[in-house]
């Protein structure tokens, strides 16, 4: 069933690749149907957080992610690998809400 609604998720967007969104999409897409309780037709990475900021749970999810310290420097590679592993397992992906479909 396709409802035509847009669903938003917040996660560590660039931990797979700084430019190419494909690895991120490939990691999270299998989990989106369960989280959003509906069919997923298209998955896109937003250009900025502004696009999702009006969603009901945006600030709660953003705050939760901000509480996690990113260890820049020597510990970053291990942190990034663990974060990718979690996301591939369906963790650290926050469902923000549902909005009416856009005509895009």
mmCIF file of C-alpha atoms in Angstrom:
data_model
loop_
_atom_site.group_PDB
_atom_site.id
_atom_site.type_symbol
_atom_site.label_atom_id
_atom_site.label_comp_id
_atom_site.label_asym_id
_atom_site.label_seq_id
_atom_site.Cartn_x
_atom_site.Cartn_y
_atom_site.Cartn_z
ATOM 1 C CA UNK A 1 0.000 0.000 0.000
ATOM 2 C CA UNK A 2 1.361 3.398 -0.965
ATOM 3 C CA UNK A 3 0.078 6.327 1.068
ATOM 4 C CA UNK A 4 2.031 9.072 -0.695
ATOM 5 C CA UNK A 5 3.430 10.331 2.595
ATOM 6 C CA UNK A 6 7.001 11.457 3.117
ATOM 7 C CA UNK A 7 8.836 9.975 6.068
ATOM 8 C CA UNK A 8 11.952 11.411 7.625
ATOM 9 C CA UNK A 9 14.792 9.752 9.526
ATOM 10 C CA UNK A 10 17.832 11.191 11.238
ATOM 11 C CA UNK A 11 21.112 9.340 11.465
ATOM 12 C CA UNK A 12 24.840 9.748 10.981
ATOM 13 C CA UNK A 13 24.627 10.886 7.374
ATOM 14 C CA UNK A 14 28.238 11.027 6.256
ATOM 15 C CA UNK A 15 29.813 8.232 8.277
ATOM 16 C CA UNK A 16 29.824 5.892 5.260
ATOM 17 C CA UNK A 17 31.105 8.396 2.685
ATOM 18 C CA UNK A 18 31.636 12.161 2.815
ATOM 19 C CA UNK A 19 30.025 12.717 -0.594
ATOM 20 C CA UNK A 20 28.287 9.633 -1.991
ATOM 21 C CA UNK A 21 24.975 8.865 -0.218
ATOM 22 C CA UNK A 22 24.639 5.379 -1.782
ATOM 23 C CA UNK A 23 26.379 3.384 1.002
ATOM 24 C CA UNK A 24 24.238 5.128 3.633
ATOM 25 C CA UNK A 25 21.032 4.439 1.700
ATOM 26 C CA UNK A 26 22.029 0.812 1.164
ATOM 27 C CA UNK A 27 22.664 0.393 4.912
ATOM 28 C CA UNK A 28 19.449 1.954 6.229
ATOM 29 C CA UNK A 29 16.885 1.116 3.530
ATOM 30 C CA UNK A 30 16.216 -2.468 4.719
ATOM 31 C CA UNK A 31 15.151 -1.088 8.121
ATOM 32 C CA UNK A 32 12.905 1.756 6.961
ATOM 33 C CA UNK A 33 9.819 -0.345 6.189
ATOM 34 C CA UNK A 34 9.728 -1.657 9.757
ATOM 35 C CA UNK A 35 10.323 1.769 11.268
ATOM 36 C CA UNK A 36 7.890 3.736 9.137
ATOM 37 C CA UNK A 37 5.216 1.014 8.995
ATOM 38 C CA UNK A 38 4.751 1.325 5.265
ATOM 39 C CA UNK A 39 6.163 0.670 1.834
ATOM 40 C CA UNK A 40 9.326 2.561 0.914
ATOM 41 C CA UNK A 41 9.573 3.550 -2.733
ATOM 42 C CA UNK A 42 12.304 6.177 -2.829
ATOM 43 C CA UNK A 43 15.072 6.920 -0.339
ATOM 44 C CA UNK A 44 16.948 10.204 -0.600
ATOM 45 C CA UNK A 45 19.448 11.983 1.614
ATOM 46 C CA UNK A 46 18.405 15.548 2.410
ATOM 47 C CA UNK A 47 20.768 18.352 1.452
ATOM 48 C CA UNK A 48 20.467 19.873 4.922
ATOM 49 C CA UNK A 49 18.853 19.224 8.294
ATOM 50 C CA UNK A 50 16.490 22.119 7.570
ATOM 51 C CA UNK A 51 14.407 19.833 5.326
ATOM 52 C CA UNK A 52 13.514 17.591 8.275
ATOM 53 C CA UNK A 53 13.448 20.180 11.062
ATOM 54 C CA UNK A 54 9.640 20.590 11.054
ATOM 55 C CA UNK A 55 9.068 16.886 11.780
ATOM 56 C CA UNK A 56 7.477 15.970 15.139
ATOM 57 C CA UNK A 57 10.498 14.195 16.644
ATOM 58 C CA UNK A 58 13.322 16.103 14.956
ATOM 59 C CA UNK A 59 14.631 17.969 17.987
ATOM 60 C CA UNK A 60 14.421 14.975 20.317
ATOM 61 C CA UNK A 61 16.372 12.833 17.855
ATOM 62 C CA UNK A 62 18.869 15.575 17.068
ATOM 63 C CA UNK A 63 19.473 16.096 20.786
ATOM 64 C CA UNK A 64 20.067 12.348 21.281
ATOM 65 C CA UNK A 65 22.633 12.281 18.475
ATOM 66 C CA UNK A 66 24.323 15.431 19.796
ATOM 67 C CA UNK A 67 24.858 13.726 23.163
ATOM 68 C CA UNK A 68 27.141 11.176 21.496
ATOM 69 C CA UNK A 69 30.702 12.430 21.332
ATOM 70 C CA UNK A 70 32.490 11.955 18.007
ATOM 71 C CA UNK A 71 36.130 11.149 18.839
ATOM 72 C CA UNK A 72 37.937 13.128 16.167
ATOM 73 C CA UNK A 73 41.556 12.142 15.890
ATOM 74 C CA UNK A 74 43.013 8.716 16.728
ATOM 75 C CA UNK A 75 39.709 7.134 17.826
ATOM 76 C CA UNK A 76 37.626 8.310 14.886
ATOM 77 C CA UNK A 77 38.136 5.303 12.587
ATOM 78 C CA UNK A 78 37.056 2.836 15.276
ATOM 79 C CA UNK A 79 34.035 5.010 16.184
ATOM 80 C CA UNK A 80 33.023 5.328 12.515
ATOM 81 C CA UNK A 81 33.348 1.567 11.945
ATOM 82 C CA UNK A 82 31.221 0.813 15.019
ATOM 83 C CA UNK A 83 28.641 3.421 13.984
ATOM 84 C CA UNK A 84 28.400 1.942 10.476
ATOM 85 C CA UNK A 85 27.944 -1.506 12.029
ATOM 86 C CA UNK A 86 25.119 -0.222 14.256
ATOM 87 C CA UNK A 87 23.354 1.510 11.380
ATOM 88 C CA UNK A 88 23.629 -1.567 9.174
ATOM 89 C CA UNK A 89 21.972 -3.486 12.032
ATOM 90 C CA UNK A 90 19.136 -0.918 12.145
ATOM 91 C CA UNK A 91 20.323 1.084 15.153
ATOM 92 C CA UNK A 92 21.029 4.834 15.419
ATOM 93 C CA UNK A 93 18.311 5.496 12.824
ATOM 94 C CA UNK A 94 15.678 7.819 14.291
ATOM 95 C CA UNK A 95 12.171 7.975 12.786
ATOM 96 C CA UNK A 96 11.055 11.614 12.826
ATOM 97 C CA UNK A 97 7.491 11.465 11.572
ATOM 98 C CA UNK A 98 5.205 11.514 8.566
ATOM 99 C CA UNK A 99 4.134 14.458 6.408
ATOM 100 C CA UNK A 100 1.793 14.779 3.457
ATOM 101 C CA UNK A 101 3.242 13.950 0.063
ATOM 102 C CA UNK A 102 4.922 16.614 -1.989
ATOM 103 C CA UNK A 103 4.613 16.844 -5.738
ATOM 104 C CA UNK A 104 8.309 16.338 -6.365
#
